CSV table of C-alpha atoms in Angstrom, one decimal:
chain,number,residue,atom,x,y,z
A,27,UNK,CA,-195.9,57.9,-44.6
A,28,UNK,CA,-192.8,60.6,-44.9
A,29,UNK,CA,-190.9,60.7,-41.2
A,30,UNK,CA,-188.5,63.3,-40.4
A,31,UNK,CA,-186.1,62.6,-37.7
A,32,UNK,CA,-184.7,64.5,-34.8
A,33,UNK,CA,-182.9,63.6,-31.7
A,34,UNK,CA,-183.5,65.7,-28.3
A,35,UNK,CA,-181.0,65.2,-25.2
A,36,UNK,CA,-181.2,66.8,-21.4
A,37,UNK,CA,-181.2,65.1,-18.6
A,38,UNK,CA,-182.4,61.7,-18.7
A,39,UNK,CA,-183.8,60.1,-22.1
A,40,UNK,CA,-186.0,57.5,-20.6
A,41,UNK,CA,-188.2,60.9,-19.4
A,42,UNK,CA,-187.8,62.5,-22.6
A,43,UNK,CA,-188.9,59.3,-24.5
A,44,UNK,CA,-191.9,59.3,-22.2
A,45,UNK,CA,-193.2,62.9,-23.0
A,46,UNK,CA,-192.7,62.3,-26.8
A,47,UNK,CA,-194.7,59.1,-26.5
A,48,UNK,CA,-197.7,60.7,-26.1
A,49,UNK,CA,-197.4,63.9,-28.3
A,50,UNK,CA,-199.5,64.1,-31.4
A,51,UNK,CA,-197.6,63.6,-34.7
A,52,UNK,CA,-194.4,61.6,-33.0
A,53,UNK,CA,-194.7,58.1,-34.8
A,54,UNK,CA,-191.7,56.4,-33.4
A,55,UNK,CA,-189.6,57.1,-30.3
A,56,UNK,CA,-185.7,55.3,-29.1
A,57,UNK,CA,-183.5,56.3,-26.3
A,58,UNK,CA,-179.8,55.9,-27.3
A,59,UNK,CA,-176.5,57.8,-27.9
A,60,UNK,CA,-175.7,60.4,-30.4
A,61,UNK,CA,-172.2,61.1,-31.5
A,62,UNK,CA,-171.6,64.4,-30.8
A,63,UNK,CA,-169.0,66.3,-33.2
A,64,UNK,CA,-166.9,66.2,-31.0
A,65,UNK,CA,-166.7,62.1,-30.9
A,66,UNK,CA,-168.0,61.9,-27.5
A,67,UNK,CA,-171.8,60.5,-26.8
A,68,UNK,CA,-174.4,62.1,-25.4
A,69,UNK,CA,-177.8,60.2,-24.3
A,70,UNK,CA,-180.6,61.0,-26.6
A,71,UNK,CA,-184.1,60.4,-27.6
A,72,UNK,CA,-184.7,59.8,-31.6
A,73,UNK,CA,-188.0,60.9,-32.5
A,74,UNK,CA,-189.8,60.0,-35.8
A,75,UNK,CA,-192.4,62.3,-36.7
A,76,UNK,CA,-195.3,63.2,-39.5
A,77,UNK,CA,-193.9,67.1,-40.3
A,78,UNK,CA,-197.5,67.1,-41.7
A,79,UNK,CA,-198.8,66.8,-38.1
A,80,UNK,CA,-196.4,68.1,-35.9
A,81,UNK,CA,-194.0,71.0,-36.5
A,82,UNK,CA,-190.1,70.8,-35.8
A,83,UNK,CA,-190.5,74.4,-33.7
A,84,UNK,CA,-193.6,72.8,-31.7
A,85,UNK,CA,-191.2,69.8,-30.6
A,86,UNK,CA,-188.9,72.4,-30.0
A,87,UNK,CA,-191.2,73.9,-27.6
A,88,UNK,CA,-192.2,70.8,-26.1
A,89,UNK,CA,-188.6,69.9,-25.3
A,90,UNK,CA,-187.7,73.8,-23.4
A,91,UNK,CA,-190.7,73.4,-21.4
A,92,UNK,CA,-189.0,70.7,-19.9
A,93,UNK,CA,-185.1,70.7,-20.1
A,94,UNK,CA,-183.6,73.7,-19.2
A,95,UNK,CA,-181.4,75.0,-21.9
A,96,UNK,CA,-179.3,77.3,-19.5
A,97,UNK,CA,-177.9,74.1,-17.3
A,98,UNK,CA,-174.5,73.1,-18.9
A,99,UNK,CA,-174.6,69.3,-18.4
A,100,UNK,CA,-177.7,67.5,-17.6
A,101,UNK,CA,-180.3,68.6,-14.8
A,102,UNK,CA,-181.9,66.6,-12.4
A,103,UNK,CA,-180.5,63.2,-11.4
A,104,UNK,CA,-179.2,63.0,-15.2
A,105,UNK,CA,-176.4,65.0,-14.6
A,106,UNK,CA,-172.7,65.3,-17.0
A,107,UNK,CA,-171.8,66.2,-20.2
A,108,UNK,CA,-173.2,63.0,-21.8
A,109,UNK,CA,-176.5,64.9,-20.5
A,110,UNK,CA,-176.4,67.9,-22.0
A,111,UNK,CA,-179.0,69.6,-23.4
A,112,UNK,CA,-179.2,69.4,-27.4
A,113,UNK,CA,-181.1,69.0,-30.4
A,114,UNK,CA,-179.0,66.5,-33.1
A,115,UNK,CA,-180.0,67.0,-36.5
A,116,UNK,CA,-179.4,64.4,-39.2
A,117,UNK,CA,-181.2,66.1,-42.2
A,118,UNK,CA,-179.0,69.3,-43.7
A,119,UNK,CA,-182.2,71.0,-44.5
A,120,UNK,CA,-182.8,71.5,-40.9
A,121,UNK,CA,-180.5,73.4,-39.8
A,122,UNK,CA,-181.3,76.5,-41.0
A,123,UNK,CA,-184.6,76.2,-38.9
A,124,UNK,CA,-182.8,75.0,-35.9
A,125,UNK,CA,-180.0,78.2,-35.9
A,126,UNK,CA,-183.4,80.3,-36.1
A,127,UNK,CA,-184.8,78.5,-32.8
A,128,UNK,CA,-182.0,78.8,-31.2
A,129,UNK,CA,-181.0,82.3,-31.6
A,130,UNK,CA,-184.7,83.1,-31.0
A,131,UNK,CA,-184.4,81.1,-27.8
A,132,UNK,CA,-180.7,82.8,-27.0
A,133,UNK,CA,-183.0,86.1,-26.8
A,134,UNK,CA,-186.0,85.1,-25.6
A,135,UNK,CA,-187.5,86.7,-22.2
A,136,UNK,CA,-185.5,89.7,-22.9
A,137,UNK,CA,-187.5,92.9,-24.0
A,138,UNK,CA,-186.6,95.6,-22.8
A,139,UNK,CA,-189.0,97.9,-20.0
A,140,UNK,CA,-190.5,100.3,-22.3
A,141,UNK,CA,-193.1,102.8,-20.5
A,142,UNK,CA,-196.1,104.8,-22.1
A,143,UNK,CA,-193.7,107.5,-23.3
A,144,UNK,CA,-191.6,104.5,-25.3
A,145,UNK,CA,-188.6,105.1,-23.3
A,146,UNK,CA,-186.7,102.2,-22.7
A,147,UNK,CA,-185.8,101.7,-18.9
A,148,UNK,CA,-183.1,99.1,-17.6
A,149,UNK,CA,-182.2,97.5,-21.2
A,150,UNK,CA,-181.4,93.4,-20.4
A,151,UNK,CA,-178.5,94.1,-23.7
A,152,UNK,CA,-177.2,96.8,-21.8
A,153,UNK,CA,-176.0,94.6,-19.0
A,154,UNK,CA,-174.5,91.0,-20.1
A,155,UNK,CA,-174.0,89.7,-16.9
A,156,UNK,CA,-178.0,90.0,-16.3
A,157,UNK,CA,-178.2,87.6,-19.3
A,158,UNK,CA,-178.8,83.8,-19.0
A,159,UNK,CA,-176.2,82.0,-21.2
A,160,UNK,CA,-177.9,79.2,-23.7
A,161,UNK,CA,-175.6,75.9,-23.1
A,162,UNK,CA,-177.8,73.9,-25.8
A,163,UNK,CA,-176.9,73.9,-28.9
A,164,UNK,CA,-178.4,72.8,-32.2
A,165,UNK,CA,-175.7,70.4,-34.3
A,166,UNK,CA,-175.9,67.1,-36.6
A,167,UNK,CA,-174.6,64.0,-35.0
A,168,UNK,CA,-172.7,62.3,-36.5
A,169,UNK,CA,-174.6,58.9,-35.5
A,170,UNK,CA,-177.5,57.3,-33.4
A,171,UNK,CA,-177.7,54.1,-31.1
A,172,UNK,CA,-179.9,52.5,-30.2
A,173,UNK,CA,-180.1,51.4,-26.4
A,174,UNK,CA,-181.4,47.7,-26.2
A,175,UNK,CA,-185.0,46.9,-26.5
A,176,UNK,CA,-185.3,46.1,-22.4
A,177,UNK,CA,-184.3,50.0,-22.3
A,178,UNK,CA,-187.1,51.2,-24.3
A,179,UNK,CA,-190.1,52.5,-23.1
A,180,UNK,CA,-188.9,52.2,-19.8
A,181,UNK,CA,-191.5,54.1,-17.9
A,182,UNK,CA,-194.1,52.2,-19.5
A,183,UNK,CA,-193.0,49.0,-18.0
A,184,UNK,CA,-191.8,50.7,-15.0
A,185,UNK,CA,-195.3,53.0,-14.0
A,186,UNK,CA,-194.5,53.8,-10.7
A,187,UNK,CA,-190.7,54.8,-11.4
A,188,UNK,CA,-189.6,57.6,-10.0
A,189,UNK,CA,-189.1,60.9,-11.9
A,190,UNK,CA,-188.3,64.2,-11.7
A,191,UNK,CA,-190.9,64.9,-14.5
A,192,UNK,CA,-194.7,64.9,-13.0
A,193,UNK,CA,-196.2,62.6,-15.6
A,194,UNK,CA,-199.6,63.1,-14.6
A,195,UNK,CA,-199.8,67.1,-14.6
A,196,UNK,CA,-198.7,66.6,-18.2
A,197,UNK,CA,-201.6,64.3,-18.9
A,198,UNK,CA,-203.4,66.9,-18.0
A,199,UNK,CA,-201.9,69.1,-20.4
A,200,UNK,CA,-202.8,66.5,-23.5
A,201,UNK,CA,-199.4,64.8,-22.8
C-alpha cells in the first residue's frame, strides 16, 4: 500500500496523535520532533496515510477544527514555540496544495456583508486590524523524530488522562 506522509503540530502531540488514531485512512501515527527550517524543533505528530482514502485537505480540516491557527505558540497547556501550530511537509509535490490551504484558510470567514441590492456593507479587507492574523504556517522539515515507544499512544494507555480535547464528543463525531 502507497502512504503519503505529513506531520501536524499545535499544542500538545500526544492529543493530536489521539484524534488521528481513529480517523479513517490514517495508517500509522508517531509523536516526535520536526526540525523546523529554522533548526529549532517543534513537537509533532507524523501521520501515514492511504491518499486513496483520505485527502491531504480533509486532514487539514480535521487538524483546524482543533488547533487554533491564529495562537502564535501552542494553546492549551502545550504552550511555546516548540508548540506552534504547523503542517511539515516532506514530499515537494505537496506544497503547492498546502500554500493553497493556507491562503484559503488566511481568508476564510471573511466575506464581505452584501445586502439584496449587492452592495457591500462593512468590507473585513477594508479594515486590517478587524482581521485575525494566521500564525501556522505550511513548510518542509527538515527532519522527524521519533519520541520513544513508552510515549506513543499515550492516551491509549493513559484512558482517564486529562485533556483539553473532549475525546468522547469526538467519538461521537466518527472520531
Amino acid at each position: 500500500m502507497y502512504l503519503k506522509h505529513i506531520a501536524f503540530s499545535g499544542g500538545d502531540p500526544r492529543e493530536l496523535q489521539e484524534i488521528f488514531d481513529h480517523v479513517p485512512g490514517v495508517i500509522e501515527t508517531a509523536i516526535g520532533c520536526v526540525v523546523a527550517p529554522e533548526g529549532d524543533e517543534v513537537a509533532a505528530v507524523r501521520l501515514g496515510y492511504n491518499p486513496k482514502k483520505m485527502d491531504l485537505s480533509m486532514l487539514m480540516d480535521i487538524l483546524f477544527a482543533i488547533v487554533s491557527p491564529h495562537s502564535p505558540d501552542g494553546q492549551g497547556h502545550a504552550r511555546g514555540r516548540e508548540y506552534r501550530a504547523g503542517v511539515w511537509y516532506e514530499e515537494e509535490e505537496d506544497e503547492p496544495h498546502l500554500e493553497f490551504y493556507m491562503h484559503f484558510l488566511q481568508n476564510r470567514g471573511k466575506p464581505p456583508a452584501a445586502t439584496g441590492a449587492s452592495l457591500t456593507l462593512n468590507d473585513p479587507l477594508e479594515h486590517p486590524k478587524a482581521i485575525r492574523p494566521i500564525h501556522a504556517k505550511a513548510l518542509r522539515h527538515q527532519g522527524f523524530t521519533s519520541a520513544p515507544d513508552e510515549a506513543q499512544h499515550y492516551y491509549q494507555k493513559h484512558p482517564g488522562a486529562e485533556s483539553d480535547i473532549d475525546f468522547d464528543a469526538l467519538k461521537g463525531l466518527g472520531f
